[in-house]
PDB file of C-alpha atoms and ligand atoms in Angstrom:
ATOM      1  CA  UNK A 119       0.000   0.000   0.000  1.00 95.00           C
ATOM      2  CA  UNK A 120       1.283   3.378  -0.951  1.00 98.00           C
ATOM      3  CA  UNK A 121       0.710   4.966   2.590  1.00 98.00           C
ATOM      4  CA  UNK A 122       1.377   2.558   4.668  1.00 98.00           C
ATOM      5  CA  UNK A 123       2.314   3.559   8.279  1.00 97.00           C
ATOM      6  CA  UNK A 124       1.743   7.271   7.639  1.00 98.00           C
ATOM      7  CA  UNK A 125      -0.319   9.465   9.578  1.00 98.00           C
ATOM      8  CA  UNK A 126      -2.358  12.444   7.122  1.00 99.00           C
ATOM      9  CA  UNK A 127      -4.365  15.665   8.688  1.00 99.00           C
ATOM     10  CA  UNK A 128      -6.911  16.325   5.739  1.00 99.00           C
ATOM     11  CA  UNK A 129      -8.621  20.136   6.561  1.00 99.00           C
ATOM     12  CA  UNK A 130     -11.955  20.508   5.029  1.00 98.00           C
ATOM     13  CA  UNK A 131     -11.881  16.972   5.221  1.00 98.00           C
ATOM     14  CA  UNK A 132     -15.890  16.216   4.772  1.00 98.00           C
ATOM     15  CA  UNK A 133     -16.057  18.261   1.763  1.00 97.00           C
ATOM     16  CA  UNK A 134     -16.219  16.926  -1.770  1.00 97.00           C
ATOM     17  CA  UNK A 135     -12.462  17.127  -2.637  1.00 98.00           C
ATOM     18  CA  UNK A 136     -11.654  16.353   1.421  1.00 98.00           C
ATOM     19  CA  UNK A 137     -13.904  13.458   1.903  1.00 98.00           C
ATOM     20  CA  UNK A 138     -12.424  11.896  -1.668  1.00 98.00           C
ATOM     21  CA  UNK A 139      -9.138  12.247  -0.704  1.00 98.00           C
ATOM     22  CA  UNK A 140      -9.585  10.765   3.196  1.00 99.00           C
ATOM     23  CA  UNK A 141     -11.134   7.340   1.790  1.00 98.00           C
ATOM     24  CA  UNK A 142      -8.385   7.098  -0.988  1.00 98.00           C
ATOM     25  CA  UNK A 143      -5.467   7.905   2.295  1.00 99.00           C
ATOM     26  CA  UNK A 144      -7.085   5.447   4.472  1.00 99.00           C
ATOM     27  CA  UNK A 145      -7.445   2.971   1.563  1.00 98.00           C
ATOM     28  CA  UNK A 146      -3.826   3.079   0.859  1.00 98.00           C
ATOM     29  CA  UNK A 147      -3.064   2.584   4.573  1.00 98.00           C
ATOM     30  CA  UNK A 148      -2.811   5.730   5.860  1.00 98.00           C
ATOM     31  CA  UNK A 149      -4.858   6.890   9.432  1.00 98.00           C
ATOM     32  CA  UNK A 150      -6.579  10.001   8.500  1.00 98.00           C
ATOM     33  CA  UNK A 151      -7.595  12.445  10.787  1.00 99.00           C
ATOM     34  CA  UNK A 152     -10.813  13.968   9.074  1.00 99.00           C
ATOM     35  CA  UNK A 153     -10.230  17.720  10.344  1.00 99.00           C
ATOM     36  CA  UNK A 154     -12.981  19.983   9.730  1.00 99.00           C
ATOM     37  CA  UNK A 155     -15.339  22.921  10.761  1.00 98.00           C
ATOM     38  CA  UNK A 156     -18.165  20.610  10.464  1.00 98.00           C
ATOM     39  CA  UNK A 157     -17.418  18.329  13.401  1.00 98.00           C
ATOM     40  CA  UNK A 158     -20.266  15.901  12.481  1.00 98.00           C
ATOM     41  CA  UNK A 159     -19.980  15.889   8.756  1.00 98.00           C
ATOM     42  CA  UNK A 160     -16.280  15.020   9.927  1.00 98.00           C
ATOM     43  CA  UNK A 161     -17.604  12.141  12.310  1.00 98.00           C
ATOM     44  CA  UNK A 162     -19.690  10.381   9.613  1.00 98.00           C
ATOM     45  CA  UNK A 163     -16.612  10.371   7.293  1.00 98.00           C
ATOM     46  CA  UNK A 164     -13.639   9.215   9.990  1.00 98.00           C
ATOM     47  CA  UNK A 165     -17.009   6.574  10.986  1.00 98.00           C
ATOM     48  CA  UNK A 166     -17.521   5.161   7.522  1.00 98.00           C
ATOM     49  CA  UNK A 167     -13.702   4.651   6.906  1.00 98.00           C
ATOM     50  CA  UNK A 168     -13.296   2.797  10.250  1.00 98.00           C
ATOM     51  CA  UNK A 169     -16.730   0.338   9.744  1.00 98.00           C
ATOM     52  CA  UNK A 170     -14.163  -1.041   6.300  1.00 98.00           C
ATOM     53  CA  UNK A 171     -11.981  -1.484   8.792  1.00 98.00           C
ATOM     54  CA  UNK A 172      -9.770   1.383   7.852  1.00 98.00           C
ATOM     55  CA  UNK A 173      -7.680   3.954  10.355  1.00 98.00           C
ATOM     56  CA  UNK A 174      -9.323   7.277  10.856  1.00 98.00           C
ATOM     57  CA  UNK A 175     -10.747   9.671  13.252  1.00 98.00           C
ATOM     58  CA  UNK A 176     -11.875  12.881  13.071  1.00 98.00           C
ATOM     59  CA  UNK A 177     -11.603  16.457  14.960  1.00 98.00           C
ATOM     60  CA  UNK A 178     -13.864  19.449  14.956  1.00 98.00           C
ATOM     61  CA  UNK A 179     -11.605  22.499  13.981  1.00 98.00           C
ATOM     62  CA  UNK A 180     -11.594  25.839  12.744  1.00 99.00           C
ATOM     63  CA  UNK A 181      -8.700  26.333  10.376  1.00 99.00           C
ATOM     64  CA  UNK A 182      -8.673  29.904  10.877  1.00 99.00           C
ATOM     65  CA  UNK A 183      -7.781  29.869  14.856  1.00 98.00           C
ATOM     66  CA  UNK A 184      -4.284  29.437  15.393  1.00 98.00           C
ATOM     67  CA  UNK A 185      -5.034  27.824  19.082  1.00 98.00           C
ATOM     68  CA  UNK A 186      -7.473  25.134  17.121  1.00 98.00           C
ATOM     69  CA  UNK A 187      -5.024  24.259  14.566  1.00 99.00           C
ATOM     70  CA  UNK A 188      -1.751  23.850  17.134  1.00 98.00           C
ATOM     71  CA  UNK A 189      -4.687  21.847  19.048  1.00 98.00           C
ATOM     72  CA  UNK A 190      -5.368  19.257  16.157  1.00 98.00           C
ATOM     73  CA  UNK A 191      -1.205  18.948  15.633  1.00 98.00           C
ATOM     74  CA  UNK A 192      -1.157  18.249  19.304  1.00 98.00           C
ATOM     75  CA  UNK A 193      -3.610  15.421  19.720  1.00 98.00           C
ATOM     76  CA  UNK A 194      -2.374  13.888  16.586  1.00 98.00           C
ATOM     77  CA  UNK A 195       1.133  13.954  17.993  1.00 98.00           C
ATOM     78  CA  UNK A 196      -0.203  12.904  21.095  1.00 98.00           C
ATOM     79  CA  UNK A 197      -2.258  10.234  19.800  1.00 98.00           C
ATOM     80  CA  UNK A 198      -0.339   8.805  17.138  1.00 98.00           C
ATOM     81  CA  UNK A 199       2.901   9.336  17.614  1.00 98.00           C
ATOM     82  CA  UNK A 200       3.971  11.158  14.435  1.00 98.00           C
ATOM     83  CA  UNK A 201       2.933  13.501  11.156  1.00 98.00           C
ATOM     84  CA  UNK A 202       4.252  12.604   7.695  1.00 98.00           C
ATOM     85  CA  UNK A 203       1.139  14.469   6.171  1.00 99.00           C
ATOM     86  CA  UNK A 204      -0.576  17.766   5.888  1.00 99.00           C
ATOM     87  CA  UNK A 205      -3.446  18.418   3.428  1.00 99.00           C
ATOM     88  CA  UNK A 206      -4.345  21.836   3.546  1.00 99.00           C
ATOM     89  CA  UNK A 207      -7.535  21.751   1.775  1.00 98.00           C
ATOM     90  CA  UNK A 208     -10.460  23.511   3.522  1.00 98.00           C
ATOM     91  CA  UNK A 209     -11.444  26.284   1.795  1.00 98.00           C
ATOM     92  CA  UNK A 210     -14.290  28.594   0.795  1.00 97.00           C
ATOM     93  CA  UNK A 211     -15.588  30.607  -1.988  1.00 94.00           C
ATOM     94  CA  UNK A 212     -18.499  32.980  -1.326  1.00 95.00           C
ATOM     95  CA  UNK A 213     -21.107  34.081  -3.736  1.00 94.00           C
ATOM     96  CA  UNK A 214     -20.481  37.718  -2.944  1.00 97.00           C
ATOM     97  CA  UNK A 215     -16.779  37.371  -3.757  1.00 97.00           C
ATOM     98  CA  UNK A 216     -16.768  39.134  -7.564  1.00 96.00           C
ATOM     99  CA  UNK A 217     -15.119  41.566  -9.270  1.00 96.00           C
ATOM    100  CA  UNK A 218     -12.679  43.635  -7.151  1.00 96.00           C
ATOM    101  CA  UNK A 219     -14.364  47.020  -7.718  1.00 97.00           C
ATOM    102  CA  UNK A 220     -17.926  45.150  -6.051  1.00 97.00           C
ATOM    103  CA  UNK A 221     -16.499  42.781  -3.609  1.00 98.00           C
ATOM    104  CA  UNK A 222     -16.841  44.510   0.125  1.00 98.00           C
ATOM    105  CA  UNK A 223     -13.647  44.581   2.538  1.00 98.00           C
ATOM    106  CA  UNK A 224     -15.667  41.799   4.979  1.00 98.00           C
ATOM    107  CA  UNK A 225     -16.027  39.391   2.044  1.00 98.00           C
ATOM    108  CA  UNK A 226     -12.286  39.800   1.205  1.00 98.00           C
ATOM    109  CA  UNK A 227     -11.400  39.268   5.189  1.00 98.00           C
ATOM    110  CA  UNK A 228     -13.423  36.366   5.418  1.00 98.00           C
ATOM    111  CA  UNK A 229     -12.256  34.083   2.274  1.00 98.00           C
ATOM    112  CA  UNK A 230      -8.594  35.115   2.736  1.00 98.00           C
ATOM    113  CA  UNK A 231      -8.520  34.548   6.455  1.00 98.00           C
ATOM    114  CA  UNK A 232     -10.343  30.589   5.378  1.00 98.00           C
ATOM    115  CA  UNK A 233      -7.933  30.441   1.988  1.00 98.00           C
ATOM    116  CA  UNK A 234      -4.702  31.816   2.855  1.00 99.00           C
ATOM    117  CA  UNK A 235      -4.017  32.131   6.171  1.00 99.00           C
ATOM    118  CA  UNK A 236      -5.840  28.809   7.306  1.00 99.00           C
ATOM    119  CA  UNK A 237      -2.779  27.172   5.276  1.00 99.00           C
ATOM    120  CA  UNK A 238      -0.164  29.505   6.905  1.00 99.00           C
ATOM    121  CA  UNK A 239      -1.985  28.148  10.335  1.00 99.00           C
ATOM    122  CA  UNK A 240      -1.857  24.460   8.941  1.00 99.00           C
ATOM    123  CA  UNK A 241       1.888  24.719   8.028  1.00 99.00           C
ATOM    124  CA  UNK A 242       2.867  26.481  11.100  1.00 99.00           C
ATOM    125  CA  UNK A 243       1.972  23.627  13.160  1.00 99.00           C
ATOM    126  CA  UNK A 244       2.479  20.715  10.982  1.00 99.00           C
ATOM    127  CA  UNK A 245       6.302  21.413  10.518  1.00 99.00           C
ATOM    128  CA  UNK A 246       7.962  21.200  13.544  1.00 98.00           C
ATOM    129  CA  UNK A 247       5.835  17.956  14.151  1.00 98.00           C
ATOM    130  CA  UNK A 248       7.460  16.733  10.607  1.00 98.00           C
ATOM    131  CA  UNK A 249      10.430  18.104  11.572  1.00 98.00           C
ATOM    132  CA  UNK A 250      10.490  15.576  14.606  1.00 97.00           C
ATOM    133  CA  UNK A 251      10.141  12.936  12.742  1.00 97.00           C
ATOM    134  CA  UNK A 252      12.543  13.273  10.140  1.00 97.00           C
ATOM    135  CA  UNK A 253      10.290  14.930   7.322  1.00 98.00           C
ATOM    136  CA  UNK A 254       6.829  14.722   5.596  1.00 98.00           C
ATOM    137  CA  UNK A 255       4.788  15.884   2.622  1.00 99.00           C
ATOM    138  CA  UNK A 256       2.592  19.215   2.846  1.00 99.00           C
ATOM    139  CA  UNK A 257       0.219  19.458   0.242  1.00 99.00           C
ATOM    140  CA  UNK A 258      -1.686  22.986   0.069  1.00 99.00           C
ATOM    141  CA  UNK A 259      -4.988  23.586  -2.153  1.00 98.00           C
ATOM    142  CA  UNK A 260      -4.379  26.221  -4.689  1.00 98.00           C
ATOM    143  CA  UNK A 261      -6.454  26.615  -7.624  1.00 98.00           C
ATOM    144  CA  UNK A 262      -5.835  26.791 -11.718  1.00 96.00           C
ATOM    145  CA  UNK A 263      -7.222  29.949 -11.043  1.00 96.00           C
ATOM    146  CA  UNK A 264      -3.685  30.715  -9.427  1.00 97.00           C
ATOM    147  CA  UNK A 265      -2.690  30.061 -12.678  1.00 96.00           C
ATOM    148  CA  UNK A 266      -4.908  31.729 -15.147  1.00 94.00           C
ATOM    149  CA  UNK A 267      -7.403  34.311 -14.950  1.00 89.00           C
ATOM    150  CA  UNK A 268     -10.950  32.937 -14.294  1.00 77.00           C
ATOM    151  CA  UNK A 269     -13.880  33.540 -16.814  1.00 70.00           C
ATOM    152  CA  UNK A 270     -15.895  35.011 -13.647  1.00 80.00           C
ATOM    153  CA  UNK A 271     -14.416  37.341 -11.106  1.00 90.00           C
ATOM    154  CA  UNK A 272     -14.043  35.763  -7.676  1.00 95.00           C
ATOM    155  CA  UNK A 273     -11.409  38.224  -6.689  1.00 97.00           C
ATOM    156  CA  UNK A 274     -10.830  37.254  -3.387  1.00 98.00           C
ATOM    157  CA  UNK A 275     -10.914  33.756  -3.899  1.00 97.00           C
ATOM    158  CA  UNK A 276      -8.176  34.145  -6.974  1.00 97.00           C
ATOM    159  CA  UNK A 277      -5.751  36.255  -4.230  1.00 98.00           C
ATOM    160  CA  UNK A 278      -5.933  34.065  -1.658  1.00 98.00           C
ATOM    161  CA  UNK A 279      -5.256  30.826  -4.014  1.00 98.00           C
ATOM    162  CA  UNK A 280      -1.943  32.573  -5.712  1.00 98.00           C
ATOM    163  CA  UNK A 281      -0.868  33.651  -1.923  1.00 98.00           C
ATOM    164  CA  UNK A 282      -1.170  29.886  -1.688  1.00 98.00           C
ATOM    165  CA  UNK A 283       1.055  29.121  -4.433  1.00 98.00           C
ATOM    166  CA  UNK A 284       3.808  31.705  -3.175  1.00 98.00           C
ATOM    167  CA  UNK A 285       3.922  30.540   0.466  1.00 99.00           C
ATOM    168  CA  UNK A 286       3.704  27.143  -0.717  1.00 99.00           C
ATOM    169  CA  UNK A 287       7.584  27.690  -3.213  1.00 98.00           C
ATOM    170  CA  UNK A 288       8.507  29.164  -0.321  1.00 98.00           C
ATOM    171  CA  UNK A 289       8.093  27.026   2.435  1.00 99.00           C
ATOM    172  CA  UNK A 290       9.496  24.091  -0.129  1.00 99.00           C
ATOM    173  CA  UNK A 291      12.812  25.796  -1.036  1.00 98.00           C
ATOM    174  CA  UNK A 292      13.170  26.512   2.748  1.00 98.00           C
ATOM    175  CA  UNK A 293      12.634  23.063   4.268  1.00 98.00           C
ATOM    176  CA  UNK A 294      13.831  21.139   1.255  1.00 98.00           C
ATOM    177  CA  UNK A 295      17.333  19.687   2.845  1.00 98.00           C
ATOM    178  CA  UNK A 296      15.119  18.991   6.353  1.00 98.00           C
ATOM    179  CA  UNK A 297      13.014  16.110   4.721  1.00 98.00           C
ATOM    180  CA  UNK A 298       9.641  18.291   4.533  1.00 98.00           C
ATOM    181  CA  UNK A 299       8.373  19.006   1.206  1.00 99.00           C
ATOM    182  CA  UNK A 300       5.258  21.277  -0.068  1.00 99.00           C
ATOM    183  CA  UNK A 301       3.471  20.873  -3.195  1.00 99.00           C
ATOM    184  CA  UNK A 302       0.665  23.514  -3.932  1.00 98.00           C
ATOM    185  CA  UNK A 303      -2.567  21.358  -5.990  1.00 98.00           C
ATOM    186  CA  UNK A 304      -4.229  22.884  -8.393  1.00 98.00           C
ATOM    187  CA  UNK A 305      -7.568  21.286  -9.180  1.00 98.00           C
ATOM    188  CA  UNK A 306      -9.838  22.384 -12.386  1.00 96.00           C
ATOM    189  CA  UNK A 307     -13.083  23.218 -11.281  1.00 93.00           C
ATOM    190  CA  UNK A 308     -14.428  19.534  -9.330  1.00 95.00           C
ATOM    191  CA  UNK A 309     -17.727  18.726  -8.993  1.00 91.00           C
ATOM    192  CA  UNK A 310     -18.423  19.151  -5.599  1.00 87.00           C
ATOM    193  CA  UNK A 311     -20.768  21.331  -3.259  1.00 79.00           C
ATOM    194  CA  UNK A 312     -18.627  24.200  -3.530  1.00 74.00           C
ATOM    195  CA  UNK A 313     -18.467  24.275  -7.167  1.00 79.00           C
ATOM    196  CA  UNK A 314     -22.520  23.385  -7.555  1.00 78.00           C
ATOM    197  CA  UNK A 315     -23.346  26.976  -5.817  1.00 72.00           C
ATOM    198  CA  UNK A 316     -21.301  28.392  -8.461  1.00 70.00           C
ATOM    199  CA  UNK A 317     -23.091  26.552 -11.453  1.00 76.00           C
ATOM    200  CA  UNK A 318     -26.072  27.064  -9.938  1.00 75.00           C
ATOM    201  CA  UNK A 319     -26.566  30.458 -12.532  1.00 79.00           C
ATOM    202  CA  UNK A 320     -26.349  28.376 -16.306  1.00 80.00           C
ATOM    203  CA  UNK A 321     -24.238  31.181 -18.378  1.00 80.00           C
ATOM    204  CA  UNK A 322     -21.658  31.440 -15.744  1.00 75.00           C
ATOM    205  CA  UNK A 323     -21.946  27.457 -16.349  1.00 77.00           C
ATOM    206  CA  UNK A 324     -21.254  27.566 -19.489  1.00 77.00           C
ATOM    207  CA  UNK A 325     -18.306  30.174 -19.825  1.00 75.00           C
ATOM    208  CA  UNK A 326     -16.642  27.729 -17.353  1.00 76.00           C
ATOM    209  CA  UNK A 327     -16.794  24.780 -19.240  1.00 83.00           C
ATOM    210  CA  UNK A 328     -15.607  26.057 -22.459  1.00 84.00           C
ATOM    211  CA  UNK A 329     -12.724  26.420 -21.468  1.00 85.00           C
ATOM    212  CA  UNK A 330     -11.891  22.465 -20.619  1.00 91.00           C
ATOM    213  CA  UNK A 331     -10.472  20.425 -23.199  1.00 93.00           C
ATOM    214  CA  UNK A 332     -11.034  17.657 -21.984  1.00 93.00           C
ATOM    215  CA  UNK A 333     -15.308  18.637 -21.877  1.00 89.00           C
ATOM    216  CA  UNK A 334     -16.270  18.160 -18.639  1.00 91.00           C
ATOM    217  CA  UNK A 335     -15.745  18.714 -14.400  1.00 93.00           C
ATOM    218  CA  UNK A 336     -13.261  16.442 -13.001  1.00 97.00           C
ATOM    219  CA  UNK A 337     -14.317  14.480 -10.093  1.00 97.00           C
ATOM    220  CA  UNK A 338     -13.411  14.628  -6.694  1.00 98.00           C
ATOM    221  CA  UNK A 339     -11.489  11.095  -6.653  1.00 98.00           C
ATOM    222  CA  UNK A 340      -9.339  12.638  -9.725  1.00 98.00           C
ATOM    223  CA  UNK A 341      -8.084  15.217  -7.155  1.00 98.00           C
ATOM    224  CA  UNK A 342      -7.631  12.602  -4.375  1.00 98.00           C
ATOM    225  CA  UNK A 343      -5.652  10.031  -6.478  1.00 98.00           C
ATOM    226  CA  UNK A 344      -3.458  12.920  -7.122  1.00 98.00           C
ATOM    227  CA  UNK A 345      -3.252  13.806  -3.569  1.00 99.00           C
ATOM    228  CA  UNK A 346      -2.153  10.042  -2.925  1.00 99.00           C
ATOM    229  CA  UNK A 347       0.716  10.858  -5.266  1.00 98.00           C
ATOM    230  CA  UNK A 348       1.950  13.486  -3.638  1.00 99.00           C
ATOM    231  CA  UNK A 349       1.582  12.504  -0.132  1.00 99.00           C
ATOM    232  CA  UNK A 350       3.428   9.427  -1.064  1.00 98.00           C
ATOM    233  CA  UNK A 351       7.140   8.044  -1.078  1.00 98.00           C
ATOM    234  CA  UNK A 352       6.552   7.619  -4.732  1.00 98.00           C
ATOM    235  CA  UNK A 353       6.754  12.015  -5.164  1.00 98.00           C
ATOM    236  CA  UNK A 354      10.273  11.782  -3.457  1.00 98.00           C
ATOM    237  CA  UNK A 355      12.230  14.711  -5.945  1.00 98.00           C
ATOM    238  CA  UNK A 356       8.362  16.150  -6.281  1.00 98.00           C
ATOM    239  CA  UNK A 357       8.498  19.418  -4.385  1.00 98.00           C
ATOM    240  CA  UNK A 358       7.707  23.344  -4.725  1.00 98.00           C
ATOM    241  CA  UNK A 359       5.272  22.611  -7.352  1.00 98.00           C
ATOM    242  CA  UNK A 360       2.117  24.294  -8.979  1.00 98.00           C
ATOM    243  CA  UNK A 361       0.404  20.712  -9.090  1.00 98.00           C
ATOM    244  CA  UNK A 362      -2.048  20.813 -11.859  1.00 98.00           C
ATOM    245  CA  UNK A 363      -4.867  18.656 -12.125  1.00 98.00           C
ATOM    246  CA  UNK A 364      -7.132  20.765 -14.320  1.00 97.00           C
ATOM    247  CA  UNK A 365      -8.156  18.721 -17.256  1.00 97.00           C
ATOM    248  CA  UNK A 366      -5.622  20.811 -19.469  1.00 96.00           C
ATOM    249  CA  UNK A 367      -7.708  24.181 -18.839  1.00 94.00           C
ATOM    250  CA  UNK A 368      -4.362  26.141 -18.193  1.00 95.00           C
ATOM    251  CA  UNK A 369      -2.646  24.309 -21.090  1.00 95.00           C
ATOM    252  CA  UNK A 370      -5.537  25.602 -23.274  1.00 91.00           C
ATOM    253  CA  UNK A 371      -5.225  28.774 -25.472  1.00 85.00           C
ATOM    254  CA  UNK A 372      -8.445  27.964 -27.729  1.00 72.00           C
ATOM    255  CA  UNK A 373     -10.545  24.913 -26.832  1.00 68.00           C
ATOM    256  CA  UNK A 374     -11.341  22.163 -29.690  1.00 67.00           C
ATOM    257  CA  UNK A 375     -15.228  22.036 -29.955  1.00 66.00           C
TER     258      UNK A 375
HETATM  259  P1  NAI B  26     -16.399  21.777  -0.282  1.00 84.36           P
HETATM  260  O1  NAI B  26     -17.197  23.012   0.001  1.00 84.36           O
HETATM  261  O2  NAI B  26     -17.082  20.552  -0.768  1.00 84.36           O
HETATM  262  O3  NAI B  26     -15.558  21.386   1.018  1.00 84.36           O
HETATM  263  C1  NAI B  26     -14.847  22.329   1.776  1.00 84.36           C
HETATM  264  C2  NAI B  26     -14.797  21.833   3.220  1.00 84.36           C
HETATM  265  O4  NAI B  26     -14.044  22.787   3.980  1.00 84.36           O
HETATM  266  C3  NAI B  26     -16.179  21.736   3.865  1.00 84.36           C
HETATM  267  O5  NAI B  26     -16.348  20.457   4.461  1.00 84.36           O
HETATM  268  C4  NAI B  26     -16.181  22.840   4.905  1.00 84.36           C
HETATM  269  O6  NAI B  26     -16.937  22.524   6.075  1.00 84.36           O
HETATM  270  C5  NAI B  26     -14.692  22.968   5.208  1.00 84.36           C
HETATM  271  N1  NAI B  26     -14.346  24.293   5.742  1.00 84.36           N
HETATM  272  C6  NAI B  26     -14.737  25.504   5.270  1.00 84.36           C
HETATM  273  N2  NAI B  26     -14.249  26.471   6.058  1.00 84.36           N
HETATM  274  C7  NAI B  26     -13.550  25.862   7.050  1.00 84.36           C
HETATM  275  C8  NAI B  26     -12.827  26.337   8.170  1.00 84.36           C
HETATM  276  N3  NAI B  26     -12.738  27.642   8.457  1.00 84.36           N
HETATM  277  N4  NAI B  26     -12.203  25.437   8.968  1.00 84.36           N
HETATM  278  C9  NAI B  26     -12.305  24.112   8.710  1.00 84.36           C
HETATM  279  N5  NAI B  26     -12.975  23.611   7.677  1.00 84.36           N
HETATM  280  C10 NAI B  26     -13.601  24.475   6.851  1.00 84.36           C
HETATM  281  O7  NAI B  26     -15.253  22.254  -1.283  1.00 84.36           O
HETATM  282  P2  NAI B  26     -14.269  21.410  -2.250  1.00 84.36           P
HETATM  283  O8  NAI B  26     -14.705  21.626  -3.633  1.00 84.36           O
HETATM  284  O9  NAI B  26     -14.071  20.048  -1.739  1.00 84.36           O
HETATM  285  O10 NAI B  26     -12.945  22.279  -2.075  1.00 84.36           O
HETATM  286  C11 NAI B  26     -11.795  21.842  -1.382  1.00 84.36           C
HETATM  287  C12 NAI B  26     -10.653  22.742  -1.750  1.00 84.36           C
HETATM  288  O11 NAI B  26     -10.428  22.673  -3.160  1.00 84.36           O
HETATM  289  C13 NAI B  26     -10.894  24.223  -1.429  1.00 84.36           C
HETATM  290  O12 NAI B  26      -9.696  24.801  -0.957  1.00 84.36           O
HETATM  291  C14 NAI B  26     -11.269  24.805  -2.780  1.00 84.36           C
HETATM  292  O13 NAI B  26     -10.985  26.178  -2.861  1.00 84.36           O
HETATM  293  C15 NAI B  26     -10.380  23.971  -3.688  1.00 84.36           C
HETATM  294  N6  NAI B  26     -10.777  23.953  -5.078  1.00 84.36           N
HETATM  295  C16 NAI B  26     -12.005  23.456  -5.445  1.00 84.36           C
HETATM  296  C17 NAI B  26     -12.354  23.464  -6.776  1.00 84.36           C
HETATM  297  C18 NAI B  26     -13.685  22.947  -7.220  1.00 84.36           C
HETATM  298  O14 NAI B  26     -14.015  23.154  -8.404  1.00 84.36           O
HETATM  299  N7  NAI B  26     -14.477  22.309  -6.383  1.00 84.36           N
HETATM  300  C19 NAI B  26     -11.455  23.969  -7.815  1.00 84.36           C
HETATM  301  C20 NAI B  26     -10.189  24.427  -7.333  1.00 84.36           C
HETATM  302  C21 NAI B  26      -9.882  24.420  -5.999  1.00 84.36           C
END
């Protein structure tokens, strides 16, 4: 099994992309701790993996409270021993979030406090636990939108993912000869919850998928798999990296019809 033995924080962990990529960690071997706002949502995950007889368990936590998030290192230290893996995942997009000259200073606050400094707050405390034992893998959620500009303003959103992708180079060129690397992934727009309040209004559906070669959303699995990848041994020389798994979106000049 590709994780065998390791020990994986997932944030946002009973969302779409979260959930995926806690039941493809645990399958592999992994104990996931299903870390999340939603404590319950959280529960019914960790619960499921454990009735296939996998490792998991999961913690209520707020990934914007720096005493929550050095609380979840803590018990997972204290409970398992060890941390070879931090997914910073949870994150939020709000439907007021638009173009920069409309969205209001306590919309900005709110999805860059979630986005950007919830990673800071996941790194902060996940790599001195690494660094005590000998290294680990820290994968951060960006976005392609990092990348490229999106069709539809989410201004906020788009900020806080390319702070993601800075602080993410960074923290892998500093900890690279200390064992710990940090990959930022870039998903292409997912079909999950989040993403569904965003299709909800059809022409800002269908300027989004234009733009996909490959014709479709990608699935939350397609992230997780890739998530696998990079939390594993298997991603060794793999670090400071704008992970892309966008179905070739930021590849794309024009799209075939
Ligand atoms: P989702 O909405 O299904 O799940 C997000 C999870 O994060 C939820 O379970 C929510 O309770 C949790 N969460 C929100 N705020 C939190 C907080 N302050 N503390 C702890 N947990 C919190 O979203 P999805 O699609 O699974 O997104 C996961 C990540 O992937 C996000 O960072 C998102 O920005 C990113 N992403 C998603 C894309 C998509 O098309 N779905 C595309 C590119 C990036």
């Amino acid at each position: 099994m590709r994780l065998e033995g390791k020990v994986a924080i997932v944030t946002g962990g009973a969302g779409g992309i979260g959930a995926a990529t806690c039941r493809e960690f645990a399958g592999q071997g992994a104990h996931v701790v299903v870390a999340d706002r939603d404590g319950e949502r959280a529960r019914r995950v960790a619960d499921e993996l454990v009735a296939k007889g996998l490792q998991a368990s999961a913690v209520a936590v707020d990934v914007t409270r720096g005493t929550e998030m050095e609380g979840l290192v803590e018990g997972v230290l204290a409970n398992r021993g060890r941390l070879d893996v931090m997914f910073n995942n949870a994150g939020i997009f709000h439907e007021r979030d638009v173009s920069v000259t409309d969205t209001d200073e306590d919309i900005w606050d709110l999805v860059i406090d979630v986005n950007l400094k919830g990673v800071y707050l996941g790194c902060k405390y996940a790599i001195p636990a690494m660094l005590a034992g000998g290294g680990g893998s820290i994968i951060n959620t960006a976005s392609f939108v990092a990348i490229v500009g999106a069709a539809v303003s989410q201004s906020a959103y788009t900020a806080s993912k390319g702070g993601v992708l800075a602080l993410t180079r960074e923290i892998a060129v500093e900890y690279a000869r200390r064992g710990i690397r940090a990959n930022a992934l870039c998903p292409g727009p997912i079909d999950t919850p989040l993403l569904a309040d965003l299709m909800r209004d059809e022409a800002a559906k269908a300027r989004r998928l234009v733009h996909i070669p490959v014709g479709r959303l990608g699935r939350a699995e397609e992230i997780a798999q890739a998530a696998v990848f990079l939390a594993s041994d298997e991603s060794s020389f793999v670090t400071g990296t704008d992970f892309l798994v966008d179905g070739g979106i930021a590849a794309a000049y024009v799209t075939p019809e």
